[in-house]
C-alpha positions as a Python dict, from the first residue, in 0.01 Angstrom:
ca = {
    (1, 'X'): (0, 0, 0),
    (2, 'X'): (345, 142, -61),
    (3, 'X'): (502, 33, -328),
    (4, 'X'): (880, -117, -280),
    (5, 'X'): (1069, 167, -399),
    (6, 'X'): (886, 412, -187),
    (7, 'X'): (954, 134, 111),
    (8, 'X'): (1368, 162, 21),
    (9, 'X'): (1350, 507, -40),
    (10, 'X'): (1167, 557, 318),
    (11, 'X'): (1515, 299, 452),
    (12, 'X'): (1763, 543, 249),
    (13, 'X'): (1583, 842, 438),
    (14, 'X'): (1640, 706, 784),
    (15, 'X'): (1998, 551, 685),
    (16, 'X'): (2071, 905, 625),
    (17, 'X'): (1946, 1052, 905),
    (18, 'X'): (2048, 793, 1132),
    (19, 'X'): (2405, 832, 977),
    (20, 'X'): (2371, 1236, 1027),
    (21, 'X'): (2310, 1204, 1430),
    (22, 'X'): (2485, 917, 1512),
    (23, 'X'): (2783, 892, 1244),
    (24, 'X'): (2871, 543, 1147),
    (25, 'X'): (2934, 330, 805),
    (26, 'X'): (2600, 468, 625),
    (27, 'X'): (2612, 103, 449),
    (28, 'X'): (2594, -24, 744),
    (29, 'X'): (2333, 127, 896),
    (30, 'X'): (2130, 66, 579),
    (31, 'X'): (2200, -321, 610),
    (32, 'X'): (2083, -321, 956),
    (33, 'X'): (1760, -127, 832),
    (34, 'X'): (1678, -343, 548),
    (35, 'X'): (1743, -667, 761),
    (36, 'X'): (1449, -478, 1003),
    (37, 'X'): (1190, -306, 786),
    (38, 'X'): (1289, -437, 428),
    (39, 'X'): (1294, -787, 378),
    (40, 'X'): (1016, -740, 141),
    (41, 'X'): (1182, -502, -122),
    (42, 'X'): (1180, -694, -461),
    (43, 'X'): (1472, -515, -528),
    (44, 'X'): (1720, -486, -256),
    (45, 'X'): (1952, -371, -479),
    (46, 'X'): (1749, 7, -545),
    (47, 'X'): (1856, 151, -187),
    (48, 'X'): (2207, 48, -224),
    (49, 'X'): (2280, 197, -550),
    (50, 'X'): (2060, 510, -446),
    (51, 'X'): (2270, 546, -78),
    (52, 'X'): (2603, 507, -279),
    (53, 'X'): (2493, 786, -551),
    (54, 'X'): (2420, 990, -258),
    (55, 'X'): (2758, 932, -101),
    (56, 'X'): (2992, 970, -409),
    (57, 'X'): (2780, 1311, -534),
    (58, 'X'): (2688, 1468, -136),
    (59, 'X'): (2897, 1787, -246),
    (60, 'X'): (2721, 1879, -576),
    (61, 'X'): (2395, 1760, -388),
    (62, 'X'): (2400, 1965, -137),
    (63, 'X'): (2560, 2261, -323),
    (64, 'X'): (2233, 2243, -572),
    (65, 'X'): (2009, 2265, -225),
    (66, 'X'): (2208, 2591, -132),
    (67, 'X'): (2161, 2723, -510),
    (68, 'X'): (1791, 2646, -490),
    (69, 'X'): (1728, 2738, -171),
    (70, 'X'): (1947, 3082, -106),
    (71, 'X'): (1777, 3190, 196),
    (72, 'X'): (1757, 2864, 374),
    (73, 'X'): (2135, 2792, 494),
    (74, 'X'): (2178, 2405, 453),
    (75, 'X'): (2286, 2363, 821),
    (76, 'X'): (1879, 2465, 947),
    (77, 'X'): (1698, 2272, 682),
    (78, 'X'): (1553, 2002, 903),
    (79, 'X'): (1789, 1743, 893),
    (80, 'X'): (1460, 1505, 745),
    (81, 'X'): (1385, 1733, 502),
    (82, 'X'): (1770, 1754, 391),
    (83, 'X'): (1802, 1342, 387),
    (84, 'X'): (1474, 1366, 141),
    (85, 'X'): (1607, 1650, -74),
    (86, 'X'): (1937, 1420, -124),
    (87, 'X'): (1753, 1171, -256),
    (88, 'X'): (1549, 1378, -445),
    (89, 'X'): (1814, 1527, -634),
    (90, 'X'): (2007, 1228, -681),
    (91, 'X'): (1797, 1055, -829),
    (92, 'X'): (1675, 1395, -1049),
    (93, 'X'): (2043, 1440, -1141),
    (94, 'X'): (2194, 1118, -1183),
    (95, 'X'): (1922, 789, -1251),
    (96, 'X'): (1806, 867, -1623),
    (97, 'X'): (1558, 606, -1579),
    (98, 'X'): (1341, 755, -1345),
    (99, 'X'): (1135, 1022, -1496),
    (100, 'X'): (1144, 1333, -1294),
    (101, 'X'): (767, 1397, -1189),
    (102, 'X'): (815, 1048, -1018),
    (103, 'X'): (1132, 1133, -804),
    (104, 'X'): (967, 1425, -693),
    (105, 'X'): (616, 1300, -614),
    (106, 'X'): (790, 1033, -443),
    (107, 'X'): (1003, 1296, -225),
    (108, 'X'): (664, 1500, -165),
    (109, 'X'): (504, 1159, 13),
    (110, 'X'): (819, 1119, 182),
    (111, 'X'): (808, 1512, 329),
    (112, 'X'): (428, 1474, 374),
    (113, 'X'): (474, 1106, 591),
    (114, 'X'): (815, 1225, 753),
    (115, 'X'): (839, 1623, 760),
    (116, 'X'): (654, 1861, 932),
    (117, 'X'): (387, 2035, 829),
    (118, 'X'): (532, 2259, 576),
    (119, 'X'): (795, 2002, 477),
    (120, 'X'): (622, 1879, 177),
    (121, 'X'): (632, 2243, 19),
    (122, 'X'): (934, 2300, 77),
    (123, 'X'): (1058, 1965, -83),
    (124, 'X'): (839, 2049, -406),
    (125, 'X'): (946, 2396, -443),
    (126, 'X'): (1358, 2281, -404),
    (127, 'X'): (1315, 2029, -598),
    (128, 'X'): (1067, 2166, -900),
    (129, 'X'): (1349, 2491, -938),
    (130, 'X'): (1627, 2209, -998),
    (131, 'X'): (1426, 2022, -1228),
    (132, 'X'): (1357, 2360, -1425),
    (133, 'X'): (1700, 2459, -1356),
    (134, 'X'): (1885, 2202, -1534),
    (135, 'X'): (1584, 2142, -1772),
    (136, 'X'): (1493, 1754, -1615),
    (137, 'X'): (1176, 1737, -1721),
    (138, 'X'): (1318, 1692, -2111),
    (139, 'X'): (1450, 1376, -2000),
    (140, 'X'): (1424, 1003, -2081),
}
């Protein structure tokens, strides 16, 4: 069974996405979603905070996806796979209190459940240079 983060951070995924297509109030869209699919988060607080972090840092987000990903231009990164990397690095770059390997393994089930075939590699390998990068794995 998944467990309640990986539940919100599936909601934050599809907020994202949802927002990227359609446009919108991404908190919004994220309150409809977790009246529909996440009444049973025990902490309905976790998506909020982690759409917000994405929303006040998208620029330095998605400027470390086009550092650690040169040849992929961000516009033809499959919009999924983007919305996944977001929350990825958020939460590498900005939520000391969850350790690295956990974000990322937790972005890797995402890609694998979401993403194409290759997504989950892809995901791993972005997300694995920024950890290195900025020497993530150090912290507490």
């Amino acid at each position: 069974m998944a467990s309640h983060r990986h539940i919100a951070r599936t909601i934050v995924v599809q907020t994202i996405f949802a927002w990227e297509f359609r446009g919108g109030e991404p908190m919004e869209i994220l309150a409809y979603l977790m009246d529909e699919f996440g009444t049973q988060i025990s902490e309905p607080e976790f998506p909020r905070k982690l759409l917000q972090g994405i929303l006040d840092n998208l620029e330095q987000i998605q400027a470390e996806i086009v550092a650690a990903a040169p040849e992929w231009p961000i516009d033809k990164i499959a919009p999924i796979d983007r919305a996944i990397l977001e929350i990825g690095i958020y939460e590498l770059m900005y939520e000391a209190d969850i350790p690295p390997l956990v974000s990322i393994n937790e972005c890797i089930d995402l890609a694998k459940e979401m993403g194409n075939d290759n997504s989950h590699k892809f995901v791993n390998g972005v997300l694995s240079n920024i950890m290195h990068k900025h020497s993530l794995h150090d912290k507490k």
